[in-house]
Short mmCIF file of N, CA and C in Angstrom, two decimals:
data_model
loop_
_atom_site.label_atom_id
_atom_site.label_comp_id
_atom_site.label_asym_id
_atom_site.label_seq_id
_atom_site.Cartn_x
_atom_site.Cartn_y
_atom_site.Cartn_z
N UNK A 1 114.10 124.57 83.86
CA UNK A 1 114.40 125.99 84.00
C UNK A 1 115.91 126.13 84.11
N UNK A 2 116.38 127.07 83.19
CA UNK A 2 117.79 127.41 83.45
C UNK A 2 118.39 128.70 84.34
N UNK A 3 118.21 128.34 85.72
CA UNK A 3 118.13 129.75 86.28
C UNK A 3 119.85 130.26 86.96
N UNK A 4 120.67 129.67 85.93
CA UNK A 4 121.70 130.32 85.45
C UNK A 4 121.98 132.08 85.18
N UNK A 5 122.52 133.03 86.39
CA UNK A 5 122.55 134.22 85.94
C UNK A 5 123.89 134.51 84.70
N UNK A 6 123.21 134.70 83.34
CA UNK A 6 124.56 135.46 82.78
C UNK A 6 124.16 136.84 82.47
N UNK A 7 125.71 137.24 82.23
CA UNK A 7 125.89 138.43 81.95
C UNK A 7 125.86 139.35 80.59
N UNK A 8 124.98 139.75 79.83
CA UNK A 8 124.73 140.32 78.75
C UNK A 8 125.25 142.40 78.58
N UNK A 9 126.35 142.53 78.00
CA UNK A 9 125.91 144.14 77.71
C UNK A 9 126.03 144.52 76.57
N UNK A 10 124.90 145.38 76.12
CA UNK A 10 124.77 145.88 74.77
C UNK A 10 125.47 146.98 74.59
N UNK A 11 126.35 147.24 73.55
CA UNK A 11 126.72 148.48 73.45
C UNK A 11 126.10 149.13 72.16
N UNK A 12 127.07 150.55 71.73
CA UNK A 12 126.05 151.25 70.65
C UNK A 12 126.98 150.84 69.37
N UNK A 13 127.57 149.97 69.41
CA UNK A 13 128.24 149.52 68.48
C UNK A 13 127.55 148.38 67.89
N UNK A 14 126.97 147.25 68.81
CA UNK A 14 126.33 146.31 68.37
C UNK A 14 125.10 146.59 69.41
N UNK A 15 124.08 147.08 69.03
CA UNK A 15 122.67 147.54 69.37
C UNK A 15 121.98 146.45 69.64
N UNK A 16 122.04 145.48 68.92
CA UNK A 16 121.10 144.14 68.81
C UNK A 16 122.51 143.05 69.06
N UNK A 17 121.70 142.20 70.65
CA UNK A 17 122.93 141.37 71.05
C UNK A 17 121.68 139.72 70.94
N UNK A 18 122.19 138.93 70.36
CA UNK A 18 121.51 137.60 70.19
C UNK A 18 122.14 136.50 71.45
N UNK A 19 121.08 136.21 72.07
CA UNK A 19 121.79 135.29 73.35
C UNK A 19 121.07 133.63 72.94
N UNK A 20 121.67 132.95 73.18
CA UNK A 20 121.09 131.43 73.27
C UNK A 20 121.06 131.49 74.90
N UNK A 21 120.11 130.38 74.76
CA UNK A 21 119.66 129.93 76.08
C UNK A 21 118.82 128.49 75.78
N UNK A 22 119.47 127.61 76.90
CA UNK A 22 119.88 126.25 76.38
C UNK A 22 118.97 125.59 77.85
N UNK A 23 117.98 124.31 77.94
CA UNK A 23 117.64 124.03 78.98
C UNK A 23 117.73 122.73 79.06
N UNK A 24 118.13 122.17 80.21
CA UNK A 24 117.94 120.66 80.19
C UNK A 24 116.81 120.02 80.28
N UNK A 25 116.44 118.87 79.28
CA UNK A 25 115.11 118.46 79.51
C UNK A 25 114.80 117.81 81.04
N UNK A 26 113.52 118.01 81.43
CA UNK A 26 112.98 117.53 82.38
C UNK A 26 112.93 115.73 83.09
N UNK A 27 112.98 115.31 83.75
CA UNK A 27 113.02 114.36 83.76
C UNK A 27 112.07 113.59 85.04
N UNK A 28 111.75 112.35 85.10
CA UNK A 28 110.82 112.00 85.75
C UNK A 28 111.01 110.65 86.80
N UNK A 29 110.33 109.96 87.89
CA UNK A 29 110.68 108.85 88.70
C UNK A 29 109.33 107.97 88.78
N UNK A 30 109.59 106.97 88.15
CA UNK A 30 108.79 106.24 88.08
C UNK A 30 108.96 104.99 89.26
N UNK A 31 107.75 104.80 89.87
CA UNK A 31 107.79 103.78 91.46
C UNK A 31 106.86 102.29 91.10
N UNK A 32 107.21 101.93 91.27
CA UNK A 32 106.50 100.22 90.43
C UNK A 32 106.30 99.85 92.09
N UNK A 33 105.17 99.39 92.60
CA UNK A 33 104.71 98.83 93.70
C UNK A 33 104.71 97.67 93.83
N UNK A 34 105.47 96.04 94.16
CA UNK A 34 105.42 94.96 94.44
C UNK A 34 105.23 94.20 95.47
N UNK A 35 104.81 92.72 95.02
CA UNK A 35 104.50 91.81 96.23
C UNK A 35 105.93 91.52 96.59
N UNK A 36 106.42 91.72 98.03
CA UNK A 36 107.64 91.21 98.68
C UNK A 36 107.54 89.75 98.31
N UNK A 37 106.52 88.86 98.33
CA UNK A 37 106.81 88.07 98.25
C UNK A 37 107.00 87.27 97.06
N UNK A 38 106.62 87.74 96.15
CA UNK A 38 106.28 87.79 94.33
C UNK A 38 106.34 89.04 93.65
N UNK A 39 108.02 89.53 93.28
CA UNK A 39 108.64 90.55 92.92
C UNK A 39 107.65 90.83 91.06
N UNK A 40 107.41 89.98 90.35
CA UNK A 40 106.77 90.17 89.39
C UNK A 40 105.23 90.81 89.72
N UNK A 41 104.70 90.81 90.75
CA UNK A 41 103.16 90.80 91.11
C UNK A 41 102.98 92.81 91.51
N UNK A 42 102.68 93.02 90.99
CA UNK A 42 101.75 94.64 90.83
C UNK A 42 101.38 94.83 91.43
N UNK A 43 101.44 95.76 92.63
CA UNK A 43 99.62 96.38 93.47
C UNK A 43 99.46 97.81 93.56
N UNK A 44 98.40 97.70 92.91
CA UNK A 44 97.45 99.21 93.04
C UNK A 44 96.82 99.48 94.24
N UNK A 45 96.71 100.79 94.15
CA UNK A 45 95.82 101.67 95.52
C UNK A 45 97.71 101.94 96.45
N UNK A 46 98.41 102.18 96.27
CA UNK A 46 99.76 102.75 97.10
C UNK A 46 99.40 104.18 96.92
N UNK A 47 99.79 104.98 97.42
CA UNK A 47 99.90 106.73 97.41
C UNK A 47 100.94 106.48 97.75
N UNK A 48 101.41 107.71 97.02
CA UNK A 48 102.95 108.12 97.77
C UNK A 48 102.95 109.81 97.71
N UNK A 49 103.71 110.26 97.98
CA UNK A 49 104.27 112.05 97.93
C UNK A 49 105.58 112.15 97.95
N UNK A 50 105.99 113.41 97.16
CA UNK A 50 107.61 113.25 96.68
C UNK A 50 107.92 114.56 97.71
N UNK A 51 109.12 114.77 97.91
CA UNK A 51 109.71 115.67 98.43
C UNK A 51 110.96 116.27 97.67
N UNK A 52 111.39 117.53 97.70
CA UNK A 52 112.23 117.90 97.55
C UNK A 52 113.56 118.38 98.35
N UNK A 53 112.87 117.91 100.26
CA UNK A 53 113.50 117.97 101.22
C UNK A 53 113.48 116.76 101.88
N UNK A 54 114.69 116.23 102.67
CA UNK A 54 114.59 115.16 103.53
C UNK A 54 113.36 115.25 104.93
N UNK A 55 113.23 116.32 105.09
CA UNK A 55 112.22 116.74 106.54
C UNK A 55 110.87 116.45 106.06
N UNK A 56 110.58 116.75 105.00
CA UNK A 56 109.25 116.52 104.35
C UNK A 56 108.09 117.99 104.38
N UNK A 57 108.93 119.38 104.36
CA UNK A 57 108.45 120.80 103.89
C UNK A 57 108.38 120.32 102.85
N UNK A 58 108.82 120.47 101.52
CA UNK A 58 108.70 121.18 100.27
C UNK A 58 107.87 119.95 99.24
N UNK A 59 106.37 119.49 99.64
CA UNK A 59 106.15 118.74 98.98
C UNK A 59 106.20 119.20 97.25
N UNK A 60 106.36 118.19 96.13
CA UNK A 60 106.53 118.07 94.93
C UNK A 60 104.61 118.38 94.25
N UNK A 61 104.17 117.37 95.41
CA UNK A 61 102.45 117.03 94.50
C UNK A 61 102.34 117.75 95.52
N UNK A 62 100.42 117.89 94.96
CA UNK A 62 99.71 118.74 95.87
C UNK A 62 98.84 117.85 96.25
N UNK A 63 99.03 117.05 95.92
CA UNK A 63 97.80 115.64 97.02
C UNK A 63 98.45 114.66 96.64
N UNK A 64 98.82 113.28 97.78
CA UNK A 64 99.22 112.23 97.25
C UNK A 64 98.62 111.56 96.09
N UNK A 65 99.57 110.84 95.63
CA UNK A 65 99.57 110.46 93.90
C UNK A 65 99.18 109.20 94.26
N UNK A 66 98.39 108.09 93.54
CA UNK A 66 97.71 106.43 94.03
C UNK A 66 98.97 105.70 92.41
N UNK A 67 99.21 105.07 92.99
CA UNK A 67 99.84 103.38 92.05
C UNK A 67 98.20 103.28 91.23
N UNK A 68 98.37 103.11 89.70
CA UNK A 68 97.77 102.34 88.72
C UNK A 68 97.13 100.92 89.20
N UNK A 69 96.40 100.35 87.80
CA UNK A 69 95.99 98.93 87.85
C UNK A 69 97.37 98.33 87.25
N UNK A 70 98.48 98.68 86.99
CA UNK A 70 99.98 98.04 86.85
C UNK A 70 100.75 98.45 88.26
N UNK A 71 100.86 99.28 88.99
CA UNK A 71 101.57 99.50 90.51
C UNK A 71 102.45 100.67 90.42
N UNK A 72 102.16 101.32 89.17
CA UNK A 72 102.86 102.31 88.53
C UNK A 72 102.42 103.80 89.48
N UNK A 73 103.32 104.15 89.35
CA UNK A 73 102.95 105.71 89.64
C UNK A 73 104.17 106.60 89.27
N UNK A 74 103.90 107.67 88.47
CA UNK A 74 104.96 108.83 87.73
C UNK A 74 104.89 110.33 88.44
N UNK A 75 106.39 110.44 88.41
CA UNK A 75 106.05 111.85 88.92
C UNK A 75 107.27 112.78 88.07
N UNK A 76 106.34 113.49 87.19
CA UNK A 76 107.24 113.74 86.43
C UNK A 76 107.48 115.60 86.52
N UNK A 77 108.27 115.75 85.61
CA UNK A 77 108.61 117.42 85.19
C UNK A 77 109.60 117.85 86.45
N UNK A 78 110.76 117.20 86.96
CA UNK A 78 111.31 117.00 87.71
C UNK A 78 112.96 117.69 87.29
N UNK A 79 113.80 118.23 87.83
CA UNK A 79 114.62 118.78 87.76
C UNK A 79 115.93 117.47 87.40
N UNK A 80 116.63 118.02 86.48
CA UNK A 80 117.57 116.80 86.33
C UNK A 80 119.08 116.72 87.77
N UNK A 81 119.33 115.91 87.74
CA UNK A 81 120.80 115.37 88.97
C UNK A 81 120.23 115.94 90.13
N UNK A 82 118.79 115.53 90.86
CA UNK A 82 118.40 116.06 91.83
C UNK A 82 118.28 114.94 92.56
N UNK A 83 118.44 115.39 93.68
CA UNK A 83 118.21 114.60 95.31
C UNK A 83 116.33 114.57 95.11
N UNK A 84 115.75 113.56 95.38
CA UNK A 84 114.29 113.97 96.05
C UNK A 84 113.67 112.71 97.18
N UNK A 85 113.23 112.65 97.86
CA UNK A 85 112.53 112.25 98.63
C UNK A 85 111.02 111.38 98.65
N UNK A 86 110.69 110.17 98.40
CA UNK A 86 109.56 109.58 98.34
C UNK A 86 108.91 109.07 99.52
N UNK A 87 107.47 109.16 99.94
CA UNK A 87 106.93 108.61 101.09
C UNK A 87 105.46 108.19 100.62
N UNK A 88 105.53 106.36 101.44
CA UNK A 88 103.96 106.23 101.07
C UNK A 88 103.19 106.44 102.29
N UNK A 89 102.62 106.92 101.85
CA UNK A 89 101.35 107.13 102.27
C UNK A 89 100.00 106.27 102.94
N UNK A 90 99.73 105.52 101.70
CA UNK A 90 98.74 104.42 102.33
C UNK A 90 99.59 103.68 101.38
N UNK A 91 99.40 102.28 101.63
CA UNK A 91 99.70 100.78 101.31
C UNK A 91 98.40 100.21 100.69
N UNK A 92 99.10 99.21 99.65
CA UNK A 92 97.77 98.75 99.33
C UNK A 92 96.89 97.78 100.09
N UNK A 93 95.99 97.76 99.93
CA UNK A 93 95.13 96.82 100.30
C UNK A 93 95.43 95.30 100.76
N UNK A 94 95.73 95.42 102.12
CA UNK A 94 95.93 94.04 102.52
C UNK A 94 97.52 93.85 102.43
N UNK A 95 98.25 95.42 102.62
CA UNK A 95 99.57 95.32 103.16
C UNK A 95 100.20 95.86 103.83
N UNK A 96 101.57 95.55 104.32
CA UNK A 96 101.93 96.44 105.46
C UNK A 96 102.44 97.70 104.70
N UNK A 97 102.32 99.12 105.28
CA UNK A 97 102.87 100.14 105.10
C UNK A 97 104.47 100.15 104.53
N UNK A 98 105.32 101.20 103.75
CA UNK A 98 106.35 101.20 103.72
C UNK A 98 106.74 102.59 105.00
N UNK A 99 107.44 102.05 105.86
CA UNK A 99 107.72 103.85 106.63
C UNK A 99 109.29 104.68 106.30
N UNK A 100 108.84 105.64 106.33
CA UNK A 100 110.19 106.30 106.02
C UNK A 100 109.90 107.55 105.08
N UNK A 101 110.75 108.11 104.99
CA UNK A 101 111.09 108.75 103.37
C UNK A 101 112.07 108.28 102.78
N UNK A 102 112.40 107.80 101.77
CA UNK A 102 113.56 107.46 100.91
C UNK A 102 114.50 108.26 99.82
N UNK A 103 115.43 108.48 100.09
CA UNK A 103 116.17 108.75 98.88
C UNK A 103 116.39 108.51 97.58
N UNK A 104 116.04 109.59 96.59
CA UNK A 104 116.24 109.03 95.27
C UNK A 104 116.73 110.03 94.33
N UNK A 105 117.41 110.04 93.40
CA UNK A 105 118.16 111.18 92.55
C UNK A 105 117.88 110.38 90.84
N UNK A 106 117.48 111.80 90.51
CA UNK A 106 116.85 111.96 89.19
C UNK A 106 117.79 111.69 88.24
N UNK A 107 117.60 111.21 87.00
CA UNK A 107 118.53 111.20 85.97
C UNK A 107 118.82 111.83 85.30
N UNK A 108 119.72 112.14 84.33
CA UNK A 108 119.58 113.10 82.91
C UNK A 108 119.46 113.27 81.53
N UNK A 109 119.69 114.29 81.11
CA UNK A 109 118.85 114.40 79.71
C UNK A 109 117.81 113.68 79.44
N UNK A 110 116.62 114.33 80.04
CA UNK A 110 114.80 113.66 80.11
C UNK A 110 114.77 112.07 80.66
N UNK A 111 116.00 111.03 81.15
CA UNK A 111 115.81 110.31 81.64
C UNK A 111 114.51 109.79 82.82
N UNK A 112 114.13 108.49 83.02
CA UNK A 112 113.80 108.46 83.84
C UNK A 112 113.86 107.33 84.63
N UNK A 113 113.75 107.37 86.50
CA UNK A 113 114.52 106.55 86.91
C UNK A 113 113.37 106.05 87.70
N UNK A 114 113.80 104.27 87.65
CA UNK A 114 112.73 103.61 88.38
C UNK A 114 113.24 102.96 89.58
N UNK A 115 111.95 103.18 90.28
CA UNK A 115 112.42 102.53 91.73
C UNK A 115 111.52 101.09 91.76
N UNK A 116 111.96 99.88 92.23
CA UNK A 116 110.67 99.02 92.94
C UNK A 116 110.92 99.43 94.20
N UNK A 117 109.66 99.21 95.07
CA UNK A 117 109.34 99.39 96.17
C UNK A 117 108.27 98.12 96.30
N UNK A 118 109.06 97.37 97.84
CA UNK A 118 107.90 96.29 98.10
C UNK A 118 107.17 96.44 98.89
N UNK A 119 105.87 95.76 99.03
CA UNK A 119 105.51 95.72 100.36
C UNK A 119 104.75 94.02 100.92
N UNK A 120 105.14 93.94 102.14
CA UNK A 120 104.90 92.86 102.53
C UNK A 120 103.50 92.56 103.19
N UNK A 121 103.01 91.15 102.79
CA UNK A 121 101.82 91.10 102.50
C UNK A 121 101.21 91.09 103.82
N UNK A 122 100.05 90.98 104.61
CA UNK A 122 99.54 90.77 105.56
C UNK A 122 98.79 89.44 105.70
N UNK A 123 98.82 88.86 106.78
CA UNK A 123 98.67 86.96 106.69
C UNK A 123 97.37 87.31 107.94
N UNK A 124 96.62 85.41 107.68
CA UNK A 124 95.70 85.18 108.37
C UNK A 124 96.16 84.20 109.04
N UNK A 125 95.26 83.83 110.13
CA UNK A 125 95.11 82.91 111.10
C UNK A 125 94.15 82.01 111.10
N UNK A 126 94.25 81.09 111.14
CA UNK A 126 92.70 80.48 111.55
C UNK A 126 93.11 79.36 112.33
N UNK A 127 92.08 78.86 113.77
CA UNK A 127 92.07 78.32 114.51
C UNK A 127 90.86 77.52 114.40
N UNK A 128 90.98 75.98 114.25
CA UNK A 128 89.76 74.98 114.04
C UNK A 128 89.46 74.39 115.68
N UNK A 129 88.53 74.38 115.90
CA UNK A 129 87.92 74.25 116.77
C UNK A 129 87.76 72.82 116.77
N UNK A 130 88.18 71.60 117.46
CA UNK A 130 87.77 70.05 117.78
C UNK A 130 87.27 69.87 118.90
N UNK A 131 86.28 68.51 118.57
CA UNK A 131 85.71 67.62 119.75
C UNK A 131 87.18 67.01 120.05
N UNK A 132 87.31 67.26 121.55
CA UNK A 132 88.34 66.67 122.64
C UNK A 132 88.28 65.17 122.40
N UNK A 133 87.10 64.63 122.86
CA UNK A 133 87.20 62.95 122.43
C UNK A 133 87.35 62.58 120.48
N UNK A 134 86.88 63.12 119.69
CA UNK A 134 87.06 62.48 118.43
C UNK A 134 87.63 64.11 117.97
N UNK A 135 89.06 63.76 117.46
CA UNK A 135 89.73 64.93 116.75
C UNK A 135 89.42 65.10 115.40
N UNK A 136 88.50 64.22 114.62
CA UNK A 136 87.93 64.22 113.41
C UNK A 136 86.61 65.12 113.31
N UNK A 137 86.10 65.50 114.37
CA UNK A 137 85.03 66.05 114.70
C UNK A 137 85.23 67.92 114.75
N UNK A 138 84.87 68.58 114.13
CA UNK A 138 85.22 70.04 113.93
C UNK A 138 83.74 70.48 114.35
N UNK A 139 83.83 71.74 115.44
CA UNK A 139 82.88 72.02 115.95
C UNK A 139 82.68 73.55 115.84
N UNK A 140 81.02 73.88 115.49
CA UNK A 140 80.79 75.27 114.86
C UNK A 140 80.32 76.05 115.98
N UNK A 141 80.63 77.52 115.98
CA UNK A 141 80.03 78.29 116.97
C UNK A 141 80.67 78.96 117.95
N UNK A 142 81.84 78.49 118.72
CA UNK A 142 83.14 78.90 119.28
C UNK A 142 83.56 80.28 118.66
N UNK A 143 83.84 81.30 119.63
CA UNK A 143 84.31 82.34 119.84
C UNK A 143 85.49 82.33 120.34
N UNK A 144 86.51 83.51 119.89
CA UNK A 144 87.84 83.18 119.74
C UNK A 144 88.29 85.22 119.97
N UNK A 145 89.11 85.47 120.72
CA UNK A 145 89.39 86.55 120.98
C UNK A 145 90.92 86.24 120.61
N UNK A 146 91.50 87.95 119.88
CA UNK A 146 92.89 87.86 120.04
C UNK A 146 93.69 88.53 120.21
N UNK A 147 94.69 88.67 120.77
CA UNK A 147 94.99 89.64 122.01
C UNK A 147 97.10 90.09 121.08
N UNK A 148 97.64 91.25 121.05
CA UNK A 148 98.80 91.28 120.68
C UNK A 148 99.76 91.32 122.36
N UNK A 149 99.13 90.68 123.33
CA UNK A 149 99.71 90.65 124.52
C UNK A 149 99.46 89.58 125.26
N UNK A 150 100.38 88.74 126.27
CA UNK A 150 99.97 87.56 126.78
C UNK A 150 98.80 87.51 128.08
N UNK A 151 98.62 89.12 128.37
CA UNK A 151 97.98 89.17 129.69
C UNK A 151 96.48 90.07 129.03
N UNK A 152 96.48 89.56 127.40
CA UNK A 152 94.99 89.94 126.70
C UNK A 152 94.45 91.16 126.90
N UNK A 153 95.43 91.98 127.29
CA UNK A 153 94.77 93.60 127.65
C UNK A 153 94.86 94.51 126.35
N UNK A 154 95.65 93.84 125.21
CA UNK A 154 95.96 94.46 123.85
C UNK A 154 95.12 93.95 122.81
N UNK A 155 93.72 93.61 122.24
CA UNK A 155 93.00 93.05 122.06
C UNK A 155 92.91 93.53 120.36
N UNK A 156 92.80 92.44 119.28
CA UNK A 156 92.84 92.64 117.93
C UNK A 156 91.38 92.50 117.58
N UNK A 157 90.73 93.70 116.99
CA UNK A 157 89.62 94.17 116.69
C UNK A 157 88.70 93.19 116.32
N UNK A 158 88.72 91.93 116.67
CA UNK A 158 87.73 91.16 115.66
C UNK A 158 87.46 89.84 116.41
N UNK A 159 86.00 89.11 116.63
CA UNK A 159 85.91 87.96 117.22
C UNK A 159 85.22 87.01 116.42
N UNK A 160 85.98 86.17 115.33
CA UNK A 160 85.22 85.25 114.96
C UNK A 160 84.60 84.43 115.43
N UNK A 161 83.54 83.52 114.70
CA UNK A 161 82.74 82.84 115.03
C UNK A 161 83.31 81.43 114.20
N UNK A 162 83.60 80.24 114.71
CA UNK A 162 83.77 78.74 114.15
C UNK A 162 82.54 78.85 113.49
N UNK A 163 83.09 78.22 111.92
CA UNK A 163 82.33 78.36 111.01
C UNK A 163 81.47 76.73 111.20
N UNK A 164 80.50 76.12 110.01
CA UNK A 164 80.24 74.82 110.23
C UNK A 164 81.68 73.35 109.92
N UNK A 165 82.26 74.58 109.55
CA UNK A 165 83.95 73.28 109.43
C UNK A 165 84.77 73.84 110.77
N UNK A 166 84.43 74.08 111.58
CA UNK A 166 85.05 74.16 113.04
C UNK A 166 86.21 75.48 112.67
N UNK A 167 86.23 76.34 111.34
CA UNK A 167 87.46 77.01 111.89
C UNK A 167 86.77 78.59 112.29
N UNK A 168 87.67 78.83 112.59
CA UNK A 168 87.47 80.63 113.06
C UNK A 168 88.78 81.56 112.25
N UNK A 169 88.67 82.26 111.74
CA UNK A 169 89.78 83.11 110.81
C UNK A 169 89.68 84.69 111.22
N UNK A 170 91.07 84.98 111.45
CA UNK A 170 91.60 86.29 111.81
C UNK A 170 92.35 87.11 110.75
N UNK A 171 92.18 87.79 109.87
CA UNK A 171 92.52 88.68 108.68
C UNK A 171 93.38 89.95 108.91
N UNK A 172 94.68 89.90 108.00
CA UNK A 172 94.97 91.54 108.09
C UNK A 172 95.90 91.40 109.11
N UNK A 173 96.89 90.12 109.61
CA UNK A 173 97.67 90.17 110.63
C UNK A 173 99.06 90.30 110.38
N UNK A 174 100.04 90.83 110.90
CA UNK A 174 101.51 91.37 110.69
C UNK A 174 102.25 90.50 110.57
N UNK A 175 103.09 89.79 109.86
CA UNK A 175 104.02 88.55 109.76
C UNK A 175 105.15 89.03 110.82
N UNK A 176 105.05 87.78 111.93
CA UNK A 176 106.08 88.01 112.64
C UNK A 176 105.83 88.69 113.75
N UNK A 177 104.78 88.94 114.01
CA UNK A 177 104.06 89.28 115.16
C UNK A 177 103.59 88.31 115.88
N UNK A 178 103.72 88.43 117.73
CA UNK A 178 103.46 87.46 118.04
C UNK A 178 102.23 87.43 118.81
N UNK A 179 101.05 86.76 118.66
CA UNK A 179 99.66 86.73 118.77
C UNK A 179 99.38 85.72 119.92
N UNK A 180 97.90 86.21 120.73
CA UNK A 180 98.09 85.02 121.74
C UNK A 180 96.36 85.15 121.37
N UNK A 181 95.42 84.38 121.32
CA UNK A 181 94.17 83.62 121.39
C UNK A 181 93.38 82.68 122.79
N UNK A 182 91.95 83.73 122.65
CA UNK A 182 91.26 82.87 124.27
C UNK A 182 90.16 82.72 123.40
N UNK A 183 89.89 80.95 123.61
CA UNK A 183 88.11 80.74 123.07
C UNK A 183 87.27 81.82 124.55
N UNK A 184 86.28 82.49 124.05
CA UNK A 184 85.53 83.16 124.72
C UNK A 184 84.14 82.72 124.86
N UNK A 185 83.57 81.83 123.69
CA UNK A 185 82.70 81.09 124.03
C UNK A 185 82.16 79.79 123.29
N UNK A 186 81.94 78.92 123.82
CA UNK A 186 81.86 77.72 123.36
C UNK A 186 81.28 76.90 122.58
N UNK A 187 81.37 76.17 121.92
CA UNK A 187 80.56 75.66 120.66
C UNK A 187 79.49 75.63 121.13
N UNK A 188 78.26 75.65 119.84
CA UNK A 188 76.96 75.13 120.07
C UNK A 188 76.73 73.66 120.08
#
């Protein structure tokens, strides 16, 4: 849109006045979703929402937009040399969130400008359960609680069970977080 006011007056001399009107093409931001830890690697299921304000009033979409089966997501018909604002929303599957809104400015003449955005993956745990006298011996059945606090009052949603190879596995955990573990009950 060229919402440029000019000034036009017709007189009775020239009755019929011919105006051009000239618009810049539209342009668009394309967000490629990656593994932090494997910058080539794609992930789908991200949402994001664009802004046209840093506060996050003037959303762009009218429902967050999801990353492709490539990690792609477009948001186009976008005003050219503009400031706008990106926020995700959900993360994909089995990663940590990005938080924030970010800054990003559009390109010109129908350009379009790409962002990567990473996100870092979420890691497991697993704790194998041994016979005390023979450490070759892996024992099934052991219950395992796990706590994001040393005095276990912060408790992580899930109590595996030692499988028949003695381990127990905890899914979906924050890299760099520091975790503390109580067997709760004892092998069979």
């Amino acid at each position: 849109v060229n919402n440029t006011i000019t000034t036009v007056i017709p007189s009775a001399e020239t009755p019929q006045v011919t105006v051009n009107c000239t618009n810049d093409p539209t342009v668009s931001i394309k967000i490629i979703k990656v593994d932090s830890l494997n910058l080539s690697k794609t992930l789908e299921g991200a949402t994001f929402n664009l802004y046209k304000d840093e506060a996050g009033t003037q959303m762009v979409n009218t429902a967050p937009v999801g990353t492709d089966s490539n990690g792609v997501v477009v948001f186009g018909d976008l005003d050219p040399d503009t400031i706008y604002y990106y926020e995700e929303v959900t993360a994909p599957n089995g990663y940590i969130k990005v938080e924030g809104r970010h800054k990003i400015r559009t390109g010109t003449n129908g350009a379009q400008v790409e962002k990567k955005v990473s996100n870092t993956p979420l890691v497991r745990l697993e704790i194998t359960k041994k016979d005390s006298t023979n450490s070759t011996k892996k024992l099934n059945g052991a219950k395992f609680n796990l706590y994001k606090d040393v005095n276990g009052t912060q408790s992580v949603n899930t109590t595996p069970v030692t499988t028949a190879n003695g381990v127990a596995v905890f899914e979906g955990l924050t890299p760099g977080q520091t975790y503390y573990y109580k067997e709760v009950e004892a092998p069979v």
